[in-house]
Coordinates of C-alpha atoms in Angstrom, one line a residue:
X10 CA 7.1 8.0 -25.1
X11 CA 8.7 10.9 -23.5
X12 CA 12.0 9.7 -21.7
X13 CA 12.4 9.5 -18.1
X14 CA 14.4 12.4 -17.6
X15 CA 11.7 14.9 -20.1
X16 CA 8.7 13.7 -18.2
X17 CA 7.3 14.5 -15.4
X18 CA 9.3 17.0 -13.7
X19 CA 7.4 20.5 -15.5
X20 CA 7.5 23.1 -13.2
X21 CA 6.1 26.1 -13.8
X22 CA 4.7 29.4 -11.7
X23 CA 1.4 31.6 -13.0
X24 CA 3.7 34.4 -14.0
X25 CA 5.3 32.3 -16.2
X26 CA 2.6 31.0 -17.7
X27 CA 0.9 33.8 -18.4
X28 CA 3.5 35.3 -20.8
X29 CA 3.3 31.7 -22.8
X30 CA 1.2 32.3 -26.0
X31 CA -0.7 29.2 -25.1
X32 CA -2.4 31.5 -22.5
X33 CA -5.5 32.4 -24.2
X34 CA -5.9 29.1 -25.3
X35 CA -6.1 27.8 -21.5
X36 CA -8.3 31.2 -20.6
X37 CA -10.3 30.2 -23.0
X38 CA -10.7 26.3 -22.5
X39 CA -10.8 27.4 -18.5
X40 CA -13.9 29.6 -19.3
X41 CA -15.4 26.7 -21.3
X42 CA -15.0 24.2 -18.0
X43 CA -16.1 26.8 -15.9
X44 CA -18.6 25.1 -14.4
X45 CA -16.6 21.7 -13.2
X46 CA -14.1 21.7 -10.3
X47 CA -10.4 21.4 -10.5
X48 CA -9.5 18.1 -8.9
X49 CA -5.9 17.0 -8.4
X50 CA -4.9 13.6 -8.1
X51 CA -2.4 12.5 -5.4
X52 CA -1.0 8.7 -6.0
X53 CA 1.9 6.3 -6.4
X54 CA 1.8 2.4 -6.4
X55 CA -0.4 0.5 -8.4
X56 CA -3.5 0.4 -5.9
X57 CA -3.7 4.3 -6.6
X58 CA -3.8 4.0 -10.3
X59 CA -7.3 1.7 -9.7
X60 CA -8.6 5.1 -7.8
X61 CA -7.1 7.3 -11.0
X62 CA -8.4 5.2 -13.0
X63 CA -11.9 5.2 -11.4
X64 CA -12.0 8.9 -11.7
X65 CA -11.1 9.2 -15.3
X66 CA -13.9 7.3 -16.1
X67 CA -16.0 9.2 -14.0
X68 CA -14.7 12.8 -15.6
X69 CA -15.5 11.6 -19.3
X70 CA -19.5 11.1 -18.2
X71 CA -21.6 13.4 -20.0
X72 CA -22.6 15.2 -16.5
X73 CA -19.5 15.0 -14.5
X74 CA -18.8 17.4 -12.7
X75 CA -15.0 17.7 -12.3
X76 CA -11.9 17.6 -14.7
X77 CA -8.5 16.1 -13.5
X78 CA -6.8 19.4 -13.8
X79 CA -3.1 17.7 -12.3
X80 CA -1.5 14.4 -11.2
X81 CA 0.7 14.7 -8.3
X82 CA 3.1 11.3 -7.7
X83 CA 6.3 10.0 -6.5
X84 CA 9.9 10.6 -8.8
X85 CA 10.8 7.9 -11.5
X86 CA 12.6 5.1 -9.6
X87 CA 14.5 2.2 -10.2
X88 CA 12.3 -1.2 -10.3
X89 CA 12.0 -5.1 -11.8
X90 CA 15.1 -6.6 -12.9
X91 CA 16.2 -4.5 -15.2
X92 CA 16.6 -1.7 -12.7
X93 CA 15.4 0.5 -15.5
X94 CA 14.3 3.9 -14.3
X95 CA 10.2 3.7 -14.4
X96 CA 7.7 6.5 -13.9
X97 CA 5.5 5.3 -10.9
X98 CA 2.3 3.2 -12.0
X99 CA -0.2 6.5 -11.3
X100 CA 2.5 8.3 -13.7
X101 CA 2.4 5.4 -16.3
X102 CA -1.4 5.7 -16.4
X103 CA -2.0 8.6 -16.6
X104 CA 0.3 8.7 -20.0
X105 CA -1.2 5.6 -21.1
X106 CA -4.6 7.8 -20.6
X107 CA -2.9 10.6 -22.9
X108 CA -2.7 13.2 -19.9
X109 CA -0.6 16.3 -20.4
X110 CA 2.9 14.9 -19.2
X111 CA 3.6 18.3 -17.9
X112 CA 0.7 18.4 -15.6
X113 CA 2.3 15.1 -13.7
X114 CA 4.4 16.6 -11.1
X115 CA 6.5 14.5 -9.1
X116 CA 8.2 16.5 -6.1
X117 CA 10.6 14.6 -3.9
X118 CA 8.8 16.6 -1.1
X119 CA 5.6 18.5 -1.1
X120 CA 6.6 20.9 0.4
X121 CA 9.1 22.0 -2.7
X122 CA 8.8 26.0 -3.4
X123 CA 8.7 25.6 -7.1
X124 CA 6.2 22.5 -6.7
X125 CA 4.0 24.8 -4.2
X126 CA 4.3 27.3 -6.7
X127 CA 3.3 25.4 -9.7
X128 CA 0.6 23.5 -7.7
X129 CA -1.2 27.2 -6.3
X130 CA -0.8 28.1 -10.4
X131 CA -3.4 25.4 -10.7
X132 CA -5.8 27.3 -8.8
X133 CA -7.1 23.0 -7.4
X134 CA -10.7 23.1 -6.0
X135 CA -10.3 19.9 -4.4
X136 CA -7.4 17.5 -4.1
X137 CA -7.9 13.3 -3.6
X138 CA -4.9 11.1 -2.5
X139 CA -4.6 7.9 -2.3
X140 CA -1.8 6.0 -1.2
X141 CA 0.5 8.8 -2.0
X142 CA 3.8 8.4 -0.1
X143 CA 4.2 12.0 1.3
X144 CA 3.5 14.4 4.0
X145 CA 1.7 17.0 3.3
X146 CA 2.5 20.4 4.8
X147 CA 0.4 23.1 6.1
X148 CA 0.9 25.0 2.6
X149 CA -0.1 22.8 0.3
X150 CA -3.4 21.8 2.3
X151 CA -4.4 25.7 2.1
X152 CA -4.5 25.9 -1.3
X153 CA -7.6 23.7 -2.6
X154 CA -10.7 25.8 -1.8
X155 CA -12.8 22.9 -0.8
X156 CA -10.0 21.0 0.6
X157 CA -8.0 17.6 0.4
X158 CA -10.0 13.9 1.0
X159 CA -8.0 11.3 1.4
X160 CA -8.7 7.3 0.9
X161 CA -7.5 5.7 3.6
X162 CA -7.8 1.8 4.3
X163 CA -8.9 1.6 7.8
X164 CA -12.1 2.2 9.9
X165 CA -10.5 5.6 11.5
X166 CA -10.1 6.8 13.9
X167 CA -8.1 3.1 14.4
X168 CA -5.1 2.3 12.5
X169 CA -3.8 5.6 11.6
X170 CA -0.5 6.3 10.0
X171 CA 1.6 4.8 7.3
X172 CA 0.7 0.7 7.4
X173 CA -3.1 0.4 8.4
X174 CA -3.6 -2.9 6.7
X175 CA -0.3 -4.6 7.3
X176 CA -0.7 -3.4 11.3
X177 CA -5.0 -4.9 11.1
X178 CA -3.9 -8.2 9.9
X179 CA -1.0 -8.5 12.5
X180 CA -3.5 -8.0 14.7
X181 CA -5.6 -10.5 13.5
X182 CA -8.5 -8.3 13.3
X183 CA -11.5 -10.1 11.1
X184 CA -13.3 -6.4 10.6
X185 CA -11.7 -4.1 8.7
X186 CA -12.7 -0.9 6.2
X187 CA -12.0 1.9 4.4
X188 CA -12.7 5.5 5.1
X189 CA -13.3 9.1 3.0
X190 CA -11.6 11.5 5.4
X191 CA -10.6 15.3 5.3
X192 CA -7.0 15.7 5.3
X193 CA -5.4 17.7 8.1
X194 CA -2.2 18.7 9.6
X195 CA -2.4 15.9 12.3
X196 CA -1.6 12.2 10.9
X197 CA -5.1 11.0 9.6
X198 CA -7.0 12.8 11.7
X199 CA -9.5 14.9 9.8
X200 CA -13.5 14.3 9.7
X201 CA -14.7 11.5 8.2
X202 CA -16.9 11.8 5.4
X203 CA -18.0 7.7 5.0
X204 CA -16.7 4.9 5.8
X205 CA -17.2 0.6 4.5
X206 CA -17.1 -2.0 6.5
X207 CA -16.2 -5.8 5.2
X208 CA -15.2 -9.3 7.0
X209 CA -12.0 -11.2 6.1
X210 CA -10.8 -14.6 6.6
X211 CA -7.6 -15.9 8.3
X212 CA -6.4 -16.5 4.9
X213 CA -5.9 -13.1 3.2
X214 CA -2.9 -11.3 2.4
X215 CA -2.1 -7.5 2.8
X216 CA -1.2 -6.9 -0.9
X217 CA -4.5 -8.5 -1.7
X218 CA -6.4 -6.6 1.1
X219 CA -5.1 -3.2 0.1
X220 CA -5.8 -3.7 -3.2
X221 CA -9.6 -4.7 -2.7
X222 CA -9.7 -1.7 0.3
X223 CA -8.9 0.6 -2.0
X224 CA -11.6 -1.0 -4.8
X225 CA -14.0 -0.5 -2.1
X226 CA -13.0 3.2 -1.5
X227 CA -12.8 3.8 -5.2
X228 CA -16.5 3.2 -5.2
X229 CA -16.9 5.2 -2.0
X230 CA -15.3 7.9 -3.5
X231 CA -17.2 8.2 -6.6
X232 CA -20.9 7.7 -4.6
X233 CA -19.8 11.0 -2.5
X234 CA -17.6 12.9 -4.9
X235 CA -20.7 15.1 -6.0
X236 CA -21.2 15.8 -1.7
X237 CA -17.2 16.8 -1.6
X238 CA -17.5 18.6 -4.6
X239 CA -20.5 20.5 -3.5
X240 CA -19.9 21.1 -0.2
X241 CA -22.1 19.2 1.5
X242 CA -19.6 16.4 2.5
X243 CA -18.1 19.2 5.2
X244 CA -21.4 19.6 6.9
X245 CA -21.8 15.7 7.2
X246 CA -17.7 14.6 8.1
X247 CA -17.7 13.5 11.4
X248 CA -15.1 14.3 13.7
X249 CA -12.8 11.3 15.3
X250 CA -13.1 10.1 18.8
X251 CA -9.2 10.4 19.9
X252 CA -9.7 8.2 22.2
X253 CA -10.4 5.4 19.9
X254 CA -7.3 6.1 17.6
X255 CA -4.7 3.8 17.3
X256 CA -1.5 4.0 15.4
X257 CA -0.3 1.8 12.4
X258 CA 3.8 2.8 12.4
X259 CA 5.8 2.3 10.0
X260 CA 7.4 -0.9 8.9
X261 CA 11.1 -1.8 9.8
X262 CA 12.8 -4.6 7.5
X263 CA 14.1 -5.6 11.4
X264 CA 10.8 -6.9 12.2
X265 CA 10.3 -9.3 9.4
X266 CA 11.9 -11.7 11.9
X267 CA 10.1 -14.6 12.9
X268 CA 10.9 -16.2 16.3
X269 CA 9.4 -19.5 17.1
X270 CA 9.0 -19.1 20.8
X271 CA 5.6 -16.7 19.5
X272 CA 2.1 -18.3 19.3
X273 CA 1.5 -19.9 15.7
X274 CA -1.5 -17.6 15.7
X275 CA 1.0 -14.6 16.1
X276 CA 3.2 -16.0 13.6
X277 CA 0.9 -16.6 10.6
X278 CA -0.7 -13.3 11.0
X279 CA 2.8 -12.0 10.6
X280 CA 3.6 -13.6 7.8
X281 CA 0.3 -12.0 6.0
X282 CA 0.7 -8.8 7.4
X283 CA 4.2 -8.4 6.1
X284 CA 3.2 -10.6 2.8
X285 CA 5.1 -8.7 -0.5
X286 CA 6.9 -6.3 1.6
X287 CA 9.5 -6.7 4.1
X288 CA 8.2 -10.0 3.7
X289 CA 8.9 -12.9 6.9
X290 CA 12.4 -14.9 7.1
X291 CA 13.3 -17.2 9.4
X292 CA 17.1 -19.2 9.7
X293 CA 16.8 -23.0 9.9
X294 CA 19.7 -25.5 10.6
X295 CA 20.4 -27.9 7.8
X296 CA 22.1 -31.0 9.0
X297 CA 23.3 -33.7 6.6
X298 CA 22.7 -37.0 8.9
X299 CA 25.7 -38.9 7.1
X300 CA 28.3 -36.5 7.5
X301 CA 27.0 -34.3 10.3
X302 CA 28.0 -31.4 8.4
X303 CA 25.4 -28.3 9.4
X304 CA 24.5 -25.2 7.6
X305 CA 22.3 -22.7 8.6
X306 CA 20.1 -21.0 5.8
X307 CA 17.9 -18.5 5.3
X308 CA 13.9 -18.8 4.6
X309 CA 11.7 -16.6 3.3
X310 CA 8.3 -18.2 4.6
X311 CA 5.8 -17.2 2.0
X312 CA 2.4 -19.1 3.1
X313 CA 1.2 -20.5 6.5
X314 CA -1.7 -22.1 8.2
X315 CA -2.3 -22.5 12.0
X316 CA -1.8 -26.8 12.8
X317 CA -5.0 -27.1 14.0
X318 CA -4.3 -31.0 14.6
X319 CA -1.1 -31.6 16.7
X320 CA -1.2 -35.5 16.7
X321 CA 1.3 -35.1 14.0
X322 CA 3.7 -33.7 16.2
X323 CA 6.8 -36.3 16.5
X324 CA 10.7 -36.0 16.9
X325 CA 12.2 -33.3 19.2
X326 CA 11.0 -29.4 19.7
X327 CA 13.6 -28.0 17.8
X328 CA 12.6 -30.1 14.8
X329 CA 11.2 -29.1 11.5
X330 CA 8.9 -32.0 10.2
X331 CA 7.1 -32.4 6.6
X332 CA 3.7 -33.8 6.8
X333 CA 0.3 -33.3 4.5
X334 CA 2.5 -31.2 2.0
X335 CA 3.9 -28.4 4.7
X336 CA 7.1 -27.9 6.9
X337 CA 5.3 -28.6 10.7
X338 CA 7.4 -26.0 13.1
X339 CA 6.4 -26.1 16.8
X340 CA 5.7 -22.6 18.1
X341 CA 4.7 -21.2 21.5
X342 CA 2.8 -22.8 24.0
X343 CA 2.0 -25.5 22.4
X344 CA 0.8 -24.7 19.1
X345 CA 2.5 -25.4 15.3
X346 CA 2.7 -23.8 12.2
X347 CA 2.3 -25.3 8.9
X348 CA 4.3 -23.8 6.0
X349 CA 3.5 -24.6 2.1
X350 CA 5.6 -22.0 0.6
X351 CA 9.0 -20.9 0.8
X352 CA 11.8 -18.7 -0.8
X353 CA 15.3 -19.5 -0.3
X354 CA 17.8 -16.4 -0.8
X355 CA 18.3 -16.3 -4.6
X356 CA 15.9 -19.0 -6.0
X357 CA 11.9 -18.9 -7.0
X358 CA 9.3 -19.7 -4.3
X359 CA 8.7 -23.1 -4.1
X360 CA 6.1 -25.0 -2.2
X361 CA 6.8 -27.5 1.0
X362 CA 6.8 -30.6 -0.9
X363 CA 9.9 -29.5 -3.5
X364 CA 11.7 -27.6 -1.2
X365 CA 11.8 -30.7 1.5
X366 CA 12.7 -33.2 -1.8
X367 CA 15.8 -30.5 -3.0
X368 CA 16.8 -31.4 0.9
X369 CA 17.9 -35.2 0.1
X370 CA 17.4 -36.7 3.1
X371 CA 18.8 -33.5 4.9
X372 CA 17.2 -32.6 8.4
X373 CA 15.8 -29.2 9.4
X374 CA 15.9 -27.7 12.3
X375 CA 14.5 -24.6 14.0
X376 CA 16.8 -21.8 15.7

C-alpha cells in the first residue's frame, strides 16, 4: 500500500494532463464511457463508506448508468492508539476497492485553488456527499452540470446543519428520517428530492441511528439515482418551507456536562444524543465512611434508563444508590435516572454492578 504521505494528495489541472502520454488512453477510455455520468463521491467517516460502498456496487451492474470518476475526503489524520496517521475510512475503501489513489483528493478546504482546479479537470456530471466534513463554496457547486445531492439524516427542512441526529435524539423526538436534497449555498437548504421516514425507541443511540439513517438513505439514493442522473429529480425536488426549519448546531465538548437539577428524561436523551462523541460526564463525590476521607471523580456515564419506579428511592437527595444492577441518581422534579454503564477517566467501561463493588463499601454522592 502506498504510504500516507504518496497517497491521496494528486493534484493535477487539465493542462497538465493533457501533455501526459497517458492522454489518449483516458480520451479514449472517456469516449468508450461516453454514455455514463461522471459522479464524484464526497465522504469521510465510516457511515459514508456504507454509501461508497453502495454505489460501487451499483456502477459494476451491467446497465448502470454512472462511473465513480473521483473520491473527494477528509486529510490522513491521526486515530486509535497507535496515533498512526490513517487515510479516512471512505479513503481506505476506496483503495481496498482498487480505485486510482490519485483520483482520492483530500483538500483541507474545498475551496483550495489547485483542488478547484483538479476537481473542474474532472469535468463531474453530478456530485453525492455524504457526511463529508466541509463547506462547500459557491465554486465548487458550479461545476457539476447536474448538480450536487446530498444525504442528509433528517426530515428537512428540521434539523439542519452539522449534528441532525445527535440534536433529534436530545430532543427526544420518536420520528426521524433521512432526506435526498440538492445542495445549495445556504446550510441544507436546497430542494428535496425524497425523503424516509422511520420510528425509534427511547433506547437508541446516535452512532447507531446515523449509521442505520444513512443505510436508509443509501437505498434512497440508489432507487432515485437514475431520476438525479437524468434530470428528472430537479423537476420533482421540492422546495423547503423556511418556516419549518430548525437548526442542529454544532457540538461543544462544554456541553457534555450533565447537571442533576434536569429532568431524568432530559438527561438520558442527553446521554444518547451525545453517545461516542463528546460523550456525557458527570463528577461524583467519593466518600470513604471510615476515614471520611472524600474524593471527587470523574464519570463518563455510558447507558441510562428513565426510573420509572421511584419506591426505591431511599437515603438523602444528594445520594447515589445501587439497586436492580444500576447507580439510582435523583434528578429534577422528582424523577431518577438509572445508570448501568460507566467509564472512569483511564479505565474500560464497566457496568453498575462492578463499578459499585471496585467502590468497597465507599459512598457516592452527586454534585
Amino acid at each position: 500500500m502506498l504510504s500516507s504521505s504518496l497517497m491521496l494528495r494528486r493534484f493535477y489541472c487539465l493542462s497538465a494532463a493533457a501533455s501526459s502520454p497517458s492522454s489518449s488512453t483516458t480520451a479514449a477510455s472517456r469516449t468508450l464511457t461516453s454514455h455514463r455520468k461522471r459522479l464524484v463521491f464526497l465522504g469521510s467517516p465510516q457511515v459514508s463508506a456504507s454509501v461508497l460502498d453502495a454505489l460501487f456496487s451499483a456502477s459494476s451492474t451491467p446497465d448502470h448508468l454512472f462511473e465513480i470518476a473521483a473520491i473527494v475526503t477528509q486529510p490522513p489524520s491521526r486515530r486509535d492508539r497507535g496515533q498512526k496517521v490513517m487515510p479516512s475510512p471512505v479513503a481506505q475503501l476506496a483503495l481496498d476497492r482498487g480505485f486510482p489513489s490519485d483520483l482520492i483528493f483530500t483538500p483541507m478546504k474545498a475551496g483550495e485553488e489547485s483542488f478547484l482546479c483538479s476537481f473542474k479537470a474532472l469535468e463531474p456530471e453530478v456530485c453525492i456527499t455524504a457526511a463529508y466534513g466541509n463547506i462547500l463554496p459557491t465554486r465548487f457547486l458550479e461545476i457539476p452540470t447536474m448538480g450536487t445531492v446530498n444525504i442528509h439524516p433528517s426530515l428537512l427542512p428540521l434539523y439542519r446543519g452539522a449534528a441532525p441526529v445527535q440534536r433529534a435524539l436530545q430532543d427526544g423526538v420518536r420520528e426521524i428520517g433521512v432526506s435526498l436534497a440538492y445542495t445549495v449555498r445556504k446550510l441544507d437548504a436546497g430542494p428535496v428530492i425524497a425523503c424516509e421516514k422511520m420510528e425509534i425507541d427511547d433506547k437508541i443511540k446516535a452512532p447507531e441511528l446515523l449509521k442505520l439513517l444513512l443505510s436508509k438513505g443509501s437505498e434512497l439514493l440508489i432507487s432515485e439515482l437514475p431520476a438525479i442522473l437524468d434530470g428528472s429529480a430537479k423537476a420533482k425536488a421540492l422546495p423547503q418551507d423556511e418556516l419549518k426549519a430548525t437548526l442542529a448546531p454544532k457540538i461543544s465538548p462544554e456541553e457534555s456536562w450533565l447537571s442533576f437539577d434536569e429532568k431524568a428524561t432530559v438527561l438520558h436523551n442527553k446521554v444518547r444524543a451525545f453517545s461516542g462523541w463528546p460523550g456525557t460526564r458527570a463528577k461524583v463525590l467519593v466518600i470513604d465512611p471510615k476515614s471520611d476521607k472524600q474524593n471527587i471523580i470523574e464519570l463518563k456515564i455510558i447507558t441510562t434508563r428513565v426510573l420509572e419506579n421511584n419506591e426505591i428511592l431511599r437515603g438523602e437527595v444528594d445520594d447515589i444508590l445501587f439497586a436492580n444492577g444500576s447507580l439510582v441518581i435523583q434528578c429534577g422534579e422528582g424523577t431518577a435516572l438509572e445508570v448501568s454503564e460507566v467509564q472512569v477517566s483511564g479505565k474500560k467501561v464497566a457496568n453498575a454492578a462492578a463499578f459499585w463493588n471496585g467502590l468497597r463499601g465507599q459512598r457516592l454522592k452527586k454534585l
